[in-house]
């Protein structure tokens, strides 16, 4: 019996030691996780870190000499920064309308490289050799690598400082994404007006000798009027601004609607628009309806917004009228 009992006892001991060892390993791992979270907590509570900054402990788990940049919440609520985001989003949606791509949030819609790929291809006229749809993180980063290499190759010779990377874009770093889009808009002379002197405050977290250091840094995203694309319309406005006030008669949309009816030879029912609009909303409705009629007539969707025309933006109104002229100038 003792010969059979001994192995049983050994198995029992081995089982006990195995459990003990597993417990020790789990305690060690638990301590490592606790230490990491404590490190993150210390970083969050470190001096110079602005109050209200939304940083999670996992955001501060960095390798030695590595750093991470996060947008300060006060900048996210800055009106000029919000305006810049809206201008960029509207521009992307206008450029990619034929691809049926609608961007609503730059962080969520640009991080995987799909939108940036399509935008670069549209602007440059160059087809990139990348997979159309990539779900995995590796595939997304590979696509971003190809797209950003093409972008950097194009922009760097023109003196652009590369303020973005695969990791920063994929980690949804909004400042890096905005830097990239502003550079593309300027290089390709996008017909948009970027807000001037827009800056954003970012929290920079660095790891030096095992210690996390934080700092609040201001990043300049746009500067002066060099960011404004000038074309023939600007020249026209410079030389004859007083002669162009007549186009403001189109601001309520009524003339645009009636003009489309004449050009396309049909009668526009009066119940479809406001013949004597009084409010801003009614005028916007009219101009938007006129834009729909233009698209029904085969014209591309105007780059101007209905609000721009209603707000007496001379350049936007001229663009709309010029597109009508070039489309119908040879019509009988």
XYZ file of C-alpha atoms in Angstrom:
332
model
C 0.000 0.000 0.000
C 2.845 2.316 0.821
C 4.122 1.917 -2.773
C 0.811 3.159 -4.165
C 0.241 5.773 -1.511
C 3.581 7.509 -2.078
C 2.879 8.593 -5.697
C -0.514 9.825 -4.646
C 1.074 11.967 -1.979
C 3.616 13.296 -4.467
C 0.881 14.203 -6.907
C -0.931 15.989 -4.144
C 2.226 17.925 -3.254
C 2.911 18.722 -6.906
C -0.638 19.959 -7.293
C -0.250 22.140 -4.218
C 3.083 23.559 -5.434
C 1.596 24.144 -8.874
C -1.223 26.112 -7.378
C 1.194 28.019 -5.184
C 3.393 28.814 -8.166
C 0.397 29.950 -10.196
C -0.696 32.151 -7.319
C 2.758 33.729 -7.109
C 2.793 34.360 -10.870
C -0.646 35.920 -10.724
C 0.407 38.098 -7.787
C 3.503 39.187 -9.717
C 1.464 40.047 -12.802
C -1.089 41.781 -10.643
C 1.685 43.857 -9.064
C 3.078 44.739 -12.516
C -0.346 45.918 -13.649
C -0.788 47.828 -10.414
C 2.608 49.468 -10.877
C 1.717 50.449 -14.446
C -1.561 51.984 -13.367
C 0.221 53.765 -10.532
C 2.706 55.106 -13.076
C -0.162 56.336 -15.195
C -1.840 57.872 -12.179
C 1.340 59.703 -11.235
C 1.616 61.036 -14.770
C -1.943 62.278 -14.675
C -1.364 64.033 -11.361
C 2.033 65.375 -12.351
C 2.749 69.127 -12.251
C 2.062 71.180 -15.410
C -0.703 68.834 -16.502
C -3.837 70.950 -17.020
C -6.879 70.083 -15.010
C -9.661 68.322 -16.840
C -7.322 66.562 -19.293
C -8.879 63.252 -20.239
C -5.958 60.829 -19.993
C -6.287 57.163 -19.170
C -3.491 55.234 -17.419
C -2.912 53.078 -20.488
C -2.152 56.253 -22.462
C 0.967 56.770 -20.370
C 2.474 53.266 -20.631
C 5.497 54.309 -22.669
C 8.835 52.816 -23.530
C 11.953 54.644 -22.379
C 12.512 57.924 -24.309
C 9.121 57.572 -25.990
C 6.478 60.279 -25.916
C 2.766 60.660 -26.519
C 0.842 63.784 -27.485
C -2.777 64.419 -26.513
C -5.022 67.357 -27.343
C -5.875 69.574 -24.410
C -9.676 69.703 -23.850
C -9.716 73.513 -23.867
C -8.411 73.523 -27.447
C -11.056 71.073 -28.553
C -13.704 73.601 -27.508
C -11.925 76.574 -29.084
C -14.198 78.186 -31.699
C -11.430 78.820 -34.242
C -10.220 75.239 -33.876
C -13.766 73.959 -34.357
C -14.123 76.166 -37.418
C -10.907 74.739 -38.872
C -12.159 71.182 -38.341
C -15.445 72.007 -40.081
C -13.711 73.606 -43.067
C -11.464 70.553 -43.471
C -14.369 68.117 -43.139
C -16.469 70.016 -45.686
C -13.508 70.100 -48.057
C -12.893 66.343 -47.804
C -16.576 65.580 -48.328
C -16.660 67.838 -51.373
C -13.583 66.176 -52.881
C -14.768 62.639 -52.197
C -18.430 63.108 -53.037
C -18.166 60.900 -56.122
C -16.739 58.106 -53.954
C -19.777 58.427 -51.684
C -17.527 58.971 -48.702
C -18.897 61.125 -45.907
C -16.552 62.224 -43.143
C -18.115 63.306 -39.878
C -15.229 63.017 -37.426
C -11.579 63.438 -38.435
C -10.235 61.217 -35.661
C -12.611 58.324 -36.250
C -12.739 58.559 -40.056
C -9.086 59.203 -40.937
C -7.076 56.969 -38.618
C -7.257 53.769 -40.719
C -5.903 55.370 -43.909
C -8.935 54.762 -46.141
C -10.087 58.385 -46.378
C -6.525 59.703 -46.613
C -5.809 57.267 -49.448
C -8.855 58.354 -51.443
C -8.186 62.038 -50.781
C -4.551 61.827 -51.886
C -5.475 59.863 -55.012
C -8.139 62.425 -55.913
C -5.865 65.415 -55.365
C -2.747 63.994 -56.989
C -4.358 61.930 -59.739
C -2.118 59.078 -58.662
C -3.322 55.577 -57.836
C -1.700 53.976 -54.805
C -1.008 50.258 -54.622
C -2.898 49.448 -51.421
C -5.712 47.148 -50.385
C -9.095 48.826 -50.654
C -10.460 47.561 -47.335
C -8.313 46.678 -44.335
C -9.809 45.659 -41.001
C -6.729 44.526 -39.078
C -4.438 46.958 -37.290
C -1.448 45.643 -39.241
C -3.264 46.133 -42.556
C -4.355 49.647 -41.590
C -0.825 50.652 -40.624
C 0.563 49.198 -43.831
C -1.921 51.281 -45.809
C -1.045 54.388 -43.780
C 2.647 53.724 -44.386
C 2.116 53.657 -48.158
C -0.109 56.758 -48.125
C 2.185 58.812 -45.892
C 5.290 57.824 -47.854
C 3.607 59.176 -50.986
C 2.495 62.346 -49.179
C 5.921 62.968 -47.625
C 7.677 62.331 -50.917
C 5.477 65.016 -52.460
C 5.582 67.612 -49.683
C 9.103 67.356 -48.257
C 10.859 68.886 -51.325
C 8.640 71.959 -50.897
C 9.928 72.626 -47.401
C 7.138 71.072 -45.371
C 7.969 69.906 -41.861
C 6.520 66.432 -41.376
C 4.387 66.720 -38.250
C 2.660 63.342 -38.644
C 3.533 59.650 -38.621
C 1.866 56.274 -39.033
C 1.587 55.830 -35.271
C 0.259 59.327 -34.571
C -2.417 59.094 -37.272
C -3.445 55.551 -36.335
C -3.636 56.485 -32.641
C -6.165 59.196 -33.655
C -3.908 62.113 -32.806
C -6.145 64.945 -33.989
C -3.345 67.521 -34.151
C -1.263 65.286 -36.439
C -4.296 64.634 -38.663
C -5.038 68.375 -38.916
C -1.390 69.161 -39.719
C -1.529 66.645 -42.569
C -4.818 67.901 -44.001
C -3.779 71.562 -43.830
C -0.559 70.714 -45.674
C -2.473 68.869 -48.393
C -5.027 71.658 -48.718
C -2.314 74.269 -49.130
C -0.130 72.248 -51.481
C -2.996 71.454 -53.826
C -4.414 74.988 -53.493
C -7.804 73.841 -52.269
C -10.588 76.384 -52.963
C -11.273 76.857 -49.274
C -10.576 79.568 -46.747
C -8.743 78.225 -43.722
C -9.142 80.165 -40.481
C -5.986 82.153 -39.704
C -3.791 81.910 -36.610
C -5.287 78.699 -35.269
C -3.298 77.063 -32.490
C -3.936 74.057 -30.303
C -2.573 73.198 -26.892
C -1.333 69.647 -26.495
C -0.194 67.636 -23.499
C 3.160 65.990 -24.187
C 3.967 62.964 -22.024
C 7.583 61.744 -22.171
C 9.414 58.961 -20.380
C 12.973 59.714 -19.257
C 14.945 57.344 -17.023
C 11.759 55.604 -16.019
C 10.024 58.821 -14.983
C 7.051 60.265 -16.828
C 7.289 63.981 -17.569
C 4.437 66.139 -18.814
C 4.326 69.528 -20.465
C 1.717 71.764 -22.078
C 2.808 72.924 -25.543
C 1.122 75.212 -28.080
C 1.090 74.013 -31.706
C 0.486 76.482 -34.534
C -1.825 74.855 -37.105
C -2.425 77.794 -39.460
C -0.733 81.160 -39.761
C -1.566 84.181 -41.934
C -3.244 84.729 -45.273
C -0.618 82.571 -46.981
C -2.989 79.757 -46.085
C -5.728 81.307 -48.229
C -5.890 80.061 -51.795
C -6.016 82.955 -54.247
C -7.257 82.614 -57.800
C -8.775 84.687 -60.598
C -11.786 85.563 -58.453
C -9.541 87.166 -55.828
C -7.869 89.252 -58.533
C -11.269 90.321 -59.822
C -12.374 91.346 -56.349
C -9.148 93.269 -55.782
C -9.575 95.362 -58.902
C -13.315 95.972 -59.091
C -15.019 95.368 -55.759
C -17.448 98.246 -56.196
C -18.670 96.907 -59.546
C -19.649 93.515 -58.169
C -22.288 94.363 -55.613
C -24.927 93.391 -58.146
C -24.289 89.713 -57.455
C -25.605 90.224 -53.933
C -29.090 90.277 -55.420
C -28.752 86.482 -55.628
C -28.272 86.174 -51.857
C -31.848 85.110 -51.047
C -31.829 82.374 -53.704
C -34.925 83.583 -55.577
C -33.089 84.773 -58.695
C -31.006 81.599 -58.744
C -34.133 79.427 -58.725
C -35.883 81.477 -61.429
C -32.676 81.527 -63.491
C -32.431 77.739 -63.384
C -36.043 77.518 -64.589
C -35.234 79.775 -67.535
C -32.025 77.944 -68.423
C -33.651 74.507 -68.237
C -36.920 75.720 -69.776
C -39.349 74.763 -67.026
C -41.581 76.495 -64.509
C -40.641 76.140 -60.847
C -43.775 75.795 -58.690
C -43.960 78.621 -56.188
C -44.736 76.261 -53.326
C -41.207 74.795 -53.635
C -39.471 77.925 -52.396
C -40.008 81.217 -50.607
C -40.733 83.951 -53.157
C -40.196 86.690 -50.545
C -37.943 85.082 -47.918
C -37.641 86.960 -44.658
C -35.552 84.791 -42.362
C -32.024 83.482 -42.777
C -33.343 79.903 -42.768
C -35.763 80.640 -45.615
C -32.965 82.143 -47.704
C -30.728 79.135 -47.033
C -33.614 76.873 -48.079
C -33.930 78.765 -51.366
C -30.218 78.639 -52.219
C -30.000 74.966 -51.282
C -33.004 74.277 -53.533
C -31.310 76.194 -56.372
C -28.215 74.006 -55.891
C -30.425 70.917 -56.203
C -31.831 72.241 -59.468
C -28.301 72.812 -60.743
C -27.352 69.225 -59.968
C -30.542 68.002 -61.634
C -29.393 69.963 -64.684
C -26.098 68.075 -64.809
C -23.870 70.525 -62.946
C -21.566 69.393 -60.181
C -22.561 70.265 -56.657
C -21.318 73.827 -55.987
C -18.316 74.025 -53.684
C -19.890 77.000 -51.952
C -22.305 76.414 -49.109
C -25.809 77.901 -49.263
C -24.932 79.802 -46.084
C -21.974 81.443 -47.876
C -24.232 82.858 -50.588
C -26.820 84.054 -48.069
C -24.059 85.691 -46.014
C -23.125 87.768 -49.108
C -19.822 85.984 -49.646
C -18.948 87.553 -52.964
C -16.415 84.963 -54.055
C -18.762 82.057 -53.359
C -21.593 83.732 -55.280
C -19.283 84.438 -58.220
C -18.228 80.820 -58.353
C -21.842 79.691 -58.564
C -22.656 82.179 -61.323
C -19.489 81.365 -63.238
C -20.311 77.656 -63.198
C -23.745 78.466 -64.625
C -22.172 80.621 -67.311
C -19.637 78.006 -68.429
C -22.281 75.292 -68.496
C -24.925 77.205 -70.447
C -22.907 79.679 -72.546
C -23.301 77.589 -75.706
C -26.947 76.741 -75.133
C -29.541 77.940 -77.635
